[in-house]
Amino acid sequence: MSDSPKLTHLNAAGQPAMVDVGAKVPTRRVARARSRVILGAEIVALVREGDLPTRKGPVFQTAILAGIMGAKRTSELIPLCHPLGLDDCQVRIDLDGPDAVVIECTATVTGKTGVEMEALTGASVAALTIYDMCKALSHNIVIQETRLLEKTGGKQDFHHVG
């Protein structure tokens, strides 16, 4: 039974605890996550004409900045996440069919712990920013399928198949 997966953020007494990464060797770690946002055909048609201008700035450019800022602040949002000095964070937003966009966030660090939470947070914050900036046009916007696509450089690599 000792080889079965265990929750990492619990101590021997079953209480919340930060994972001790002190003995780990720093390695280059990369994680890529995705969120899909269904905006509706009418909003996507406006996007196809050019990034929607708002008082906060163009929607996608603002969402990209928000995603990067969110990734950088992950440890302030998710309990027990280690604060990481990211080497790089890239957010890309692409149209996905007639009614949606796909956001991909890739986070990179040279460190002792992975960056999948930073990539997931970046994609999520970018999606929330798009919702916030487009909600005046529709409240039928749906944020869906936030998921890890891949991670490399830690104990084991992961690549989403599908």
Coordinates of C-alpha atoms in Angstrom, one line a residue:
M1 CA 0.0 0.0 0.0
S2 CA 3.0 2.3 0.5
D3 CA 3.4 2.7 -3.3
S4 CA -0.1 4.1 -3.8
P5 CA -0.5 7.8 -4.5
K6 CA -0.8 10.1 -1.5
L7 CA -2.0 13.6 -1.0
T8 CA 1.1 15.8 -0.7
H9 CA -0.2 18.7 1.4
L10 CA -0.9 16.7 4.5
N11 CA 1.5 15.9 7.3
A12 CA 1.6 12.5 9.2
A13 CA -1.2 13.7 11.5
G14 CA -3.4 14.5 8.5
Q15 CA -3.1 18.3 8.9
P16 CA -2.4 20.8 6.1
A17 CA 1.3 21.3 5.5
M18 CA 3.5 22.8 2.9
V19 CA 5.6 20.3 1.0
D20 CA 9.3 20.4 2.0
V21 CA 11.3 20.8 -1.2
G22 CA 14.5 21.7 0.5
A23 CA 16.4 18.5 -0.5
K24 CA 15.3 18.6 -4.1
V25 CA 17.7 19.6 -6.9
P26 CA 16.5 22.6 -9.0
T27 CA 15.6 21.6 -12.5
R28 CA 14.0 23.4 -15.5
R29 CA 10.2 22.8 -15.2
V30 CA 7.6 23.8 -17.8
A31 CA 3.8 23.5 -17.6
R32 CA 1.2 24.3 -20.2
A33 CA -2.5 24.7 -19.3
R34 CA -5.6 25.6 -21.3
S35 CA -9.0 27.2 -20.6
R36 CA -11.7 27.4 -23.2
V37 CA -14.2 30.3 -23.2
I38 CA -17.5 30.1 -25.1
L39 CA -18.3 33.7 -25.9
G40 CA -21.1 33.1 -28.4
A41 CA -21.1 33.7 -32.2
E42 CA -21.9 37.4 -31.9
I43 CA -19.0 38.3 -29.6
V44 CA -16.6 36.1 -31.7
A45 CA -17.8 37.9 -34.8
L46 CA -16.8 41.2 -33.2
V47 CA -13.4 39.7 -32.2
R48 CA -12.8 38.6 -35.8
E49 CA -13.0 42.3 -36.8
G50 CA -10.2 43.1 -34.3
D51 CA -9.5 42.9 -30.6
L52 CA -12.5 44.5 -28.8
P53 CA -11.6 47.9 -27.5
T54 CA -12.8 48.8 -23.9
R55 CA -12.0 51.4 -21.3
K56 CA -9.7 48.9 -19.7
G57 CA -7.9 48.3 -23.0
P58 CA -8.3 45.7 -25.8
V59 CA -9.9 42.5 -24.4
F60 CA -7.3 40.0 -25.4
Q61 CA -4.3 42.1 -24.6
T62 CA -5.7 42.9 -21.2
A63 CA -6.5 39.2 -20.6
I64 CA -2.9 38.2 -21.6
L65 CA -1.5 40.7 -19.1
A66 CA -3.9 39.5 -16.4
G67 CA -3.0 35.9 -17.0
I68 CA 0.7 36.6 -16.6
M69 CA 0.0 38.6 -13.4
G70 CA -2.2 35.8 -12.0
A71 CA 0.5 33.2 -12.7
K72 CA 3.1 35.3 -10.9
R73 CA 0.8 35.6 -7.9
T74 CA -0.3 32.0 -7.6
S75 CA 1.2 31.4 -4.2
E76 CA -1.0 34.3 -2.9
L77 CA -4.1 32.7 -4.2
I78 CA -3.7 28.9 -3.7
P79 CA -2.9 27.8 -0.1
L80 CA 0.4 26.1 0.4
C81 CA 1.8 26.8 -3.1
H82 CA 5.5 27.8 -3.0
P83 CA 6.2 31.3 -4.2
L84 CA 8.1 30.9 -7.5
G85 CA 10.2 33.4 -9.4
L86 CA 9.0 32.4 -12.9
D87 CA 11.7 32.4 -15.6
D88 CA 9.0 32.9 -18.2
C89 CA 5.2 33.0 -18.7
Q90 CA 3.5 33.2 -22.0
V91 CA -0.3 33.5 -22.6
R92 CA -1.8 33.0 -26.0
I93 CA -5.4 33.4 -27.0
D94 CA -6.8 31.9 -30.2
L95 CA -10.2 31.7 -31.8
D96 CA -11.8 28.2 -31.5
G97 CA -14.6 27.7 -34.0
P98 CA -17.5 30.0 -34.5
D99 CA -18.2 30.8 -30.8
A100 CA -15.2 30.3 -28.6
V101 CA -11.6 31.1 -27.7
V102 CA -8.9 29.0 -26.3
I103 CA -6.3 30.4 -23.9
E104 CA -3.0 28.6 -23.3
C105 CA -0.6 29.6 -20.6
T106 CA 2.9 28.2 -20.5
A107 CA 4.9 28.8 -17.3
T108 CA 8.6 28.1 -16.9
V109 CA 10.8 28.0 -13.8
T110 CA 14.2 26.6 -12.8
G111 CA 13.4 25.4 -9.3
K112 CA 12.6 22.6 -6.9
T113 CA 8.9 22.4 -7.5
G114 CA 6.6 22.4 -10.6
V115 CA 4.7 25.2 -12.2
E116 CA 1.5 23.5 -13.2
M117 CA -0.5 25.6 -10.7
E118 CA 1.0 28.8 -12.2
A119 CA 0.0 27.7 -15.7
L120 CA -3.5 26.8 -14.6
T121 CA -3.9 30.0 -12.7
G122 CA -2.7 32.1 -15.6
A123 CA -5.1 30.4 -18.0
S124 CA -8.0 30.8 -15.5
V125 CA -7.3 34.5 -14.7
A126 CA -7.1 35.3 -18.4
A127 CA -10.5 33.5 -18.9
L128 CA -12.0 35.4 -16.0
T129 CA -10.7 38.7 -17.5
I130 CA -12.3 37.9 -20.8
Y131 CA -15.6 37.2 -19.1
D132 CA -15.4 40.4 -17.1
M133 CA -14.6 42.5 -20.1
C134 CA -17.3 41.0 -22.3
K135 CA -20.2 40.5 -19.8
A136 CA -21.8 43.8 -20.9
L137 CA -22.4 42.1 -24.2
S138 CA -23.7 38.8 -22.8
H139 CA -24.0 36.9 -19.5
N140 CA -24.2 33.6 -21.4
I141 CA -20.4 33.4 -21.5
V142 CA -19.1 30.0 -20.3
I143 CA -15.6 29.2 -19.0
Q144 CA -15.0 25.6 -19.4
E145 CA -12.3 22.9 -19.7
T146 CA -9.5 24.4 -17.7
R147 CA -6.9 21.7 -17.7
L148 CA -3.3 20.8 -17.6
L149 CA -2.0 19.9 -21.0
E150 CA 1.6 19.0 -20.1
K151 CA 4.3 19.4 -17.6
T152 CA 8.0 18.5 -17.8
G153 CA 11.0 18.6 -15.5
G154 CA 9.8 17.2 -12.3
K155 CA 9.5 13.7 -10.8
Q156 CA 7.4 12.6 -13.7
D157 CA 6.4 14.3 -17.0
F158 CA 2.7 14.5 -18.0
H159 CA 1.2 14.9 -21.5
H160 CA -2.5 15.1 -22.0
V161 CA -3.7 12.8 -24.7
G162 CA -6.8 13.9 -26.6

